[in-house]
Amino acid sequence: MAEQNATEGFKKGLYMVIVDTNIYHYVLCGYDAVMQMRTILQESGENHRVQVIKLGLTDFDAISHVHFC
């Protein structure tokens, strides 16, 4: 039950993936795909710090590119 609540806010949607506080990737994916991307970046051996933020659809105005999965 707690696991279900933890993923409740991360259903398919628009996410901003921030790598090392200065590299931004915008992705339109589901929760599992975003978490897989996060894991790959963290385990790459480059000591990346990765954050994932769910955005609202109104945030499309400020985005110049989006990755789809």
PDB file of C-alpha atoms in Angstrom, residues 8-68:
ATOM      1  CA  GLU A   8       0.767   8.011  -7.032  1.00  0.00           C
ATOM      2  CA  GLY A   9       2.222  11.377  -8.107  1.00  0.00           C
ATOM      3  CA  PHE A  10       4.457   9.826 -10.786  1.00  0.00           C
ATOM      4  CA  LYS A  11       2.042   8.441 -13.361  1.00  0.00           C
ATOM      5  CA  LYS A  12       2.633   9.050 -17.063  1.00  0.00           C
ATOM      6  CA  GLY A  13       3.265  12.720 -17.549  1.00  0.00           C
ATOM      7  CA  LEU A  14       5.788  15.442 -18.210  1.00  0.00           C
ATOM      8  CA  TYR A  15       8.936  15.288 -16.061  1.00  0.00           C
ATOM      9  CA  MET A  16      12.052  17.394 -15.773  1.00  0.00           C
ATOM     10  CA  VAL A  17      15.150  15.313 -15.071  1.00  0.00           C
ATOM     11  CA  ILE A  18      17.936  17.471 -13.609  1.00  0.00           C
ATOM     12  CA  VAL A  19      21.477  16.116 -13.785  1.00  0.00           C
ATOM     13  CA  ASP A  20      24.183  17.751 -11.640  1.00  0.00           C
ATOM     14  CA  THR A  21      22.019  20.882 -11.123  1.00  0.00           C
ATOM     15  CA  ASN A  22      22.782  22.288 -14.588  1.00  0.00           C
ATOM     16  CA  ILE A  23      21.665  19.776 -17.250  1.00  0.00           C
ATOM     17  CA  TYR A  24      17.930  19.517 -17.882  1.00  0.00           C
ATOM     18  CA  HIS A  25      16.062  16.828 -19.820  1.00  0.00           C
ATOM     19  CA  TYR A  26      12.321  17.075 -20.373  1.00  0.00           C
ATOM     20  CA  VAL A  27      10.628  13.716 -20.858  1.00  0.00           C
ATOM     21  CA  LEU A  28       7.055  12.629 -21.465  1.00  0.00           C
ATOM     22  CA  CYS A  29       7.018   9.152 -19.915  1.00  0.00           C
ATOM     23  CA  GLY A  30       5.593   6.912 -17.278  1.00  0.00           C
ATOM     24  CA  TYR A  31       7.012   6.535 -13.785  1.00  0.00           C
ATOM     25  CA  ASP A  32       8.965   3.341 -14.532  1.00  0.00           C
ATOM     26  CA  ALA A  33      10.740   4.804 -17.576  1.00  0.00           C
ATOM     27  CA  VAL A  34      11.734   7.960 -15.694  1.00  0.00           C
ATOM     28  CA  MET A  35      13.071   5.954 -12.747  1.00  0.00           C
ATOM     29  CA  GLN A  36      15.014   3.703 -15.142  1.00  0.00           C
ATOM     30  CA  MET A  37      16.609   6.797 -16.726  1.00  0.00           C
ATOM     31  CA  ARG A  38      17.461   8.103 -13.252  1.00  0.00           C
ATOM     32  CA  THR A  39      19.082   4.799 -12.250  1.00  0.00           C
ATOM     33  CA  ILE A  40      21.163   4.632 -15.439  1.00  0.00           C
ATOM     34  CA  LEU A  41      22.462   8.173 -14.883  1.00  0.00           C
ATOM     35  CA  GLN A  42      23.260   7.536 -11.213  1.00  0.00           C
ATOM     36  CA  GLU A  43      25.068   4.251 -11.915  1.00  0.00           C
ATOM     37  CA  SER A  44      27.079   5.508 -14.904  1.00  0.00           C
ATOM     38  CA  GLY A  45      30.218   5.937 -12.783  1.00  0.00           C
ATOM     39  CA  GLU A  46      30.232   9.695 -13.334  1.00  0.00           C
ATOM     40  CA  ASN A  47      28.849  10.468  -9.837  1.00  0.00           C
ATOM     41  CA  HIS A  48      25.815  12.239 -11.291  1.00  0.00           C
ATOM     42  CA  ARG A  49      23.286  13.781  -8.928  1.00  0.00           C
ATOM     43  CA  VAL A  50      19.855  13.250 -10.458  1.00  0.00           C
ATOM     44  CA  GLN A  51      16.525  14.825  -9.494  1.00  0.00           C
ATOM     45  CA  VAL A  52      13.117  14.168 -11.047  1.00  0.00           C
ATOM     46  CA  ILE A  53      10.341  16.761 -10.932  1.00  0.00           C
ATOM     47  CA  LYS A  54       6.819  16.214 -12.267  1.00  0.00           C
ATOM     48  CA  LEU A  55       5.643  19.218 -14.275  1.00  0.00           C
ATOM     49  CA  GLY A  56       2.161  20.380 -15.175  1.00  0.00           C
ATOM     50  CA  LEU A  57       1.048  20.447 -18.794  1.00  0.00           C
ATOM     51  CA  THR A  58       1.039  24.252 -18.695  1.00  0.00           C
ATOM     52  CA  ASP A  59       4.840  24.112 -18.339  1.00  0.00           C
ATOM     53  CA  PHE A  60       5.134  23.209 -22.065  1.00  0.00           C
ATOM     54  CA  ASP A  61       5.505  26.923 -22.902  1.00  0.00           C
ATOM     55  CA  ALA A  62       9.013  27.096 -21.418  1.00  0.00           C
ATOM     56  CA  ILE A  63      10.281  23.872 -23.031  1.00  0.00           C
ATOM     57  CA  SER A  64      12.165  23.820 -26.322  1.00  0.00           C
ATOM     58  CA  HIS A  65      12.558  20.028 -26.593  1.00  0.00           C
ATOM     59  CA  VAL A  66      10.916  16.949 -25.106  1.00  0.00           C
ATOM     60  CA  HIS A  67      12.078  13.323 -25.141  1.00  0.00           C
ATOM     61  CA  PHE A  68       9.311  10.736 -25.532  1.00  0.00           C
TER      62      PHE A  68
END
